[in-house]
Amino acid sequence: MKIVTKNINLQNEIFTLTNQRALFWKKEKALILSDLHIGKTAHFRKNGIALANQIMKNDLERLSILIEYFQPEKFIVVGDLLHAGDNSDVDEFCAWRNQYPDLQFYLIEGNHDKISKTLESKLCLNFKSKFLEIENFIFVHDFENKQPKFQITGHIHPGFVINSSVKNIKLPCFVVTENQLLLPAFSEFTGLDTKNLPKKGRFYVFTDAEIYEI
């Protein structure tokens, strides 16, 4: 797996975008991502749709490589850590998370995060809330129109269409506006929304080999 990075300035802070669907904030030593949807493949299997468990294993392997690369102290998930409550995939995620006992685990709750007290303890969360405020930034799963601070959000699974004479290619991206950074979905087992995106945004579209500003 190749990690490609691009630094951007937000509110006079440097953030590092990656082509692996995650963001790093060096000052806070925080690895930031959104929409893992842990348990989605197990949910499909439970409902009679055969999906390989390798999908989630690949996501967790990418996470481990990012942790090794950036050496974060904080792990911030901006919503939809889970997909459908507790299931066998969640057990596997918890076993993975227990490899990093010193990593502070912050969850900003998303619309899929229906978490009981028992499940919260099982996930070994250090923080769980609808919002997280750090300095001039608010982390929230979906954009809040009345929030005056700069927001780092997820939820939409943003994508960008590259047009060519052969075929149109849809790629994941980050979107930056004057008051928002929209994160891509970390899980590769998600669709891409190319329509319901912030207006007047800068798109940082990425492939396995490069990050392009559009």
Coordinates of C-alpha atoms in Angstrom, one line a residue:
M1 CA 0.0 0.0 0.0
K2 CA 1.4 3.4 -1.0
I3 CA 0.7 6.4 1.2
V4 CA 0.6 9.7 -0.7
T5 CA 0.2 12.9 1.3
K6 CA -0.7 16.6 0.6
N7 CA -0.6 19.3 3.2
I8 CA -3.3 22.0 3.3
N9 CA -3.9 25.0 5.5
L10 CA -7.2 25.3 7.4
Q11 CA -7.7 28.1 9.9
N12 CA -3.9 28.6 10.1
E13 CA -3.4 24.9 10.9
I14 CA -1.7 22.4 8.8
F15 CA -3.6 19.2 8.0
T16 CA -2.3 16.3 5.9
L17 CA -4.6 14.6 3.4
T18 CA -3.8 11.1 2.3
N19 CA -4.8 8.9 -0.6
Q20 CA -5.9 6.3 2.0
R21 CA -9.1 8.2 2.9
A22 CA -7.8 9.6 6.1
L23 CA -6.5 12.9 7.5
F24 CA -3.6 13.6 9.9
W25 CA -3.4 16.7 12.2
K26 CA 0.3 16.8 13.3
K27 CA -0.2 19.4 16.0
E28 CA -2.7 17.2 17.8
K29 CA -1.1 14.0 16.7
A30 CA -4.5 12.9 15.5
L31 CA -5.5 10.5 12.8
I32 CA -8.9 11.5 11.6
L33 CA -11.4 9.6 9.4
S34 CA -15.0 8.9 8.9
D35 CA -17.5 6.3 7.9
L36 CA -15.8 2.9 8.6
H37 CA -19.2 1.2 8.7
I38 CA -17.8 -1.7 10.7
G39 CA -20.3 -4.6 10.6
K40 CA -21.7 -3.9 7.1
T41 CA -20.4 -7.1 5.5
A42 CA -21.6 -9.2 8.5
H43 CA -25.0 -7.5 8.2
F44 CA -25.3 -8.4 4.5
R45 CA -24.3 -12.0 5.2
K46 CA -26.9 -12.2 8.0
N47 CA -29.5 -11.2 5.5
G48 CA -28.5 -13.8 2.9
I49 CA -26.0 -11.8 0.8
A50 CA -22.7 -13.6 0.6
L51 CA -19.9 -11.1 1.0
A52 CA -16.3 -11.9 1.8
N53 CA -15.0 -10.8 5.3
Q54 CA -11.8 -9.7 3.5
I55 CA -13.5 -6.4 2.8
M56 CA -13.3 -5.3 6.4
K57 CA -9.9 -6.9 6.9
N58 CA -8.5 -4.8 4.2
D59 CA -9.9 -1.6 5.8
L60 CA -8.3 -2.5 9.2
E61 CA -5.0 -3.4 7.5
R62 CA -5.0 0.1 5.9
L63 CA -5.7 1.6 9.3
S64 CA -2.8 -0.3 10.9
I65 CA -0.4 1.0 8.2
L66 CA -1.6 4.6 8.7
I67 CA -1.1 4.2 12.4
E68 CA 2.4 2.9 11.9
Y69 CA 3.2 5.7 9.4
F70 CA 1.9 8.7 11.4
Q71 CA 2.3 7.4 15.0
P72 CA -0.8 9.2 16.2
E73 CA -1.8 9.6 19.9
K74 CA -5.5 10.2 19.0
F75 CA -7.8 8.3 16.7
I76 CA -10.9 10.4 15.8
V77 CA -13.8 8.8 13.9
V78 CA -16.2 11.5 12.6
G79 CA -19.3 9.3 12.7
D80 CA -20.6 6.0 11.4
L81 CA -17.9 3.8 13.0
L82 CA -20.6 1.1 12.9
H83 CA -23.2 0.1 10.4
A84 CA -25.8 -2.1 12.1
G85 CA -25.0 -2.4 15.8
D86 CA -23.1 -5.3 17.3
N87 CA -22.1 -8.3 15.2
S88 CA -19.2 -10.6 14.4
D89 CA -17.4 -7.9 12.5
V90 CA -17.5 -5.6 15.5
D91 CA -15.8 -8.4 17.5
E92 CA -13.0 -8.4 15.0
F93 CA -12.7 -4.6 15.1
C94 CA -12.5 -4.7 18.9
A95 CA -9.7 -7.3 18.7
W96 CA -7.9 -5.0 16.2
R97 CA -8.4 -1.9 18.4
N98 CA -6.9 -3.7 21.5
Q99 CA -3.6 -3.9 19.7
Y100 CA -3.3 -0.1 20.4
P101 CA -4.1 0.3 24.1
D102 CA -2.3 3.7 24.2
L103 CA -4.2 5.2 21.3
Q104 CA -7.0 7.5 22.5
F105 CA -10.2 6.6 20.7
Y106 CA -12.7 9.4 20.0
L107 CA -16.1 8.7 18.4
I108 CA -18.3 11.5 17.1
E109 CA -21.6 9.7 16.8
G110 CA -23.1 9.3 13.3
N111 CA -26.6 8.2 12.2
H112 CA -25.6 4.5 12.2
D113 CA -23.9 4.6 15.6
K114 CA -26.6 3.0 17.8
I115 CA -24.3 2.1 20.7
S116 CA -25.5 0.6 24.0
K117 CA -23.5 1.0 27.2
T118 CA -22.3 -2.6 26.9
L119 CA -21.2 -2.0 23.3
E120 CA -19.5 1.3 24.3
S121 CA -17.4 -0.6 26.9
K122 CA -16.6 -3.3 24.4
L123 CA -15.3 -0.8 21.8
C124 CA -12.9 0.7 24.4
L125 CA -13.9 4.3 23.6
N126 CA -12.2 7.1 25.4
F127 CA -14.7 9.7 24.2
K128 CA -18.2 9.6 22.6
S129 CA -20.4 12.5 21.8
K130 CA -22.3 14.2 19.0
F131 CA -19.6 16.9 18.8
L132 CA -16.0 17.3 19.5
E133 CA -14.4 20.7 19.8
I134 CA -10.6 21.2 19.5
E135 CA -9.4 24.8 19.2
N136 CA -11.1 26.4 16.2
F137 CA -12.6 23.2 14.9
I138 CA -15.8 21.3 15.5
F139 CA -15.9 17.6 14.5
V140 CA -19.5 16.6 13.7
H141 CA -20.8 13.8 11.5
D142 CA -23.1 15.9 9.3
F143 CA -22.7 19.6 8.5
E144 CA -24.6 22.0 10.9
N145 CA -25.8 25.2 9.1
K146 CA -25.9 27.3 12.3
Q147 CA -22.5 26.3 13.6
P148 CA -20.1 29.3 13.4
K149 CA -16.9 27.3 13.8
F150 CA -15.1 25.5 11.0
Q151 CA -16.5 22.0 10.8
I152 CA -14.8 18.7 9.9
T153 CA -17.5 16.3 8.8
G154 CA -18.3 13.0 7.1
H155 CA -21.6 11.3 6.2
I156 CA -21.9 12.1 2.5
H157 CA -19.2 9.8 1.1
P158 CA -18.1 12.4 -1.4
G159 CA -17.0 11.5 -5.0
F160 CA -15.9 13.3 -8.1
V161 CA -16.4 12.3 -11.7
I162 CA -13.4 12.4 -14.1
N163 CA -14.7 12.7 -17.6
S164 CA -12.8 11.0 -20.5
S165 CA -13.4 10.0 -24.0
V166 CA -13.3 6.3 -23.0
K167 CA -15.4 6.3 -19.9
N168 CA -16.3 8.4 -16.8
I169 CA -14.4 7.5 -13.7
K170 CA -15.8 8.2 -10.2
L171 CA -13.2 8.7 -7.5
P172 CA -13.3 9.5 -3.8
C173 CA -12.3 12.9 -2.6
F174 CA -12.0 15.5 0.2
V175 CA -14.0 18.7 -0.2
V176 CA -12.9 22.0 1.4
T177 CA -15.0 25.2 1.7
E178 CA -14.6 28.3 3.7
N179 CA -16.2 26.6 6.7
Q180 CA -16.0 22.9 6.2
L181 CA -13.7 20.0 5.4
L182 CA -15.7 17.0 4.2
L183 CA -14.0 13.7 4.6
P184 CA -14.2 10.7 2.3
A185 CA -15.7 7.5 3.6
F186 CA -12.8 5.4 4.9
S187 CA -14.4 2.1 4.1
E188 CA -13.9 1.1 0.5
F189 CA -17.3 -0.8 0.7
T190 CA -19.3 2.4 0.3
G191 CA -20.9 4.2 -2.6
L192 CA -19.8 7.7 -3.7
D193 CA -22.1 10.7 -3.8
T194 CA -21.2 13.1 -6.6
K195 CA -24.3 15.3 -6.3
N196 CA -25.0 16.3 -2.6
L197 CA -21.7 18.1 -2.1
P198 CA -20.9 21.5 -0.6
K199 CA -21.1 24.4 -2.9
K200 CA -18.0 26.3 -4.0
G201 CA -15.7 23.7 -2.7
R202 CA -12.1 22.7 -3.6
F203 CA -11.9 19.1 -4.4
Y204 CA -8.9 16.9 -3.5
V205 CA -9.4 13.8 -5.6
F206 CA -7.1 10.9 -5.1
T207 CA -6.0 7.6 -6.6
D208 CA -3.6 5.0 -5.4
A209 CA -0.7 7.1 -6.8
E210 CA -1.6 10.8 -6.5
I211 CA -3.8 13.5 -4.9
Y212 CA -5.1 16.1 -7.4
E213 CA -6.5 19.5 -6.5
I214 CA -9.5 20.5 -8.7

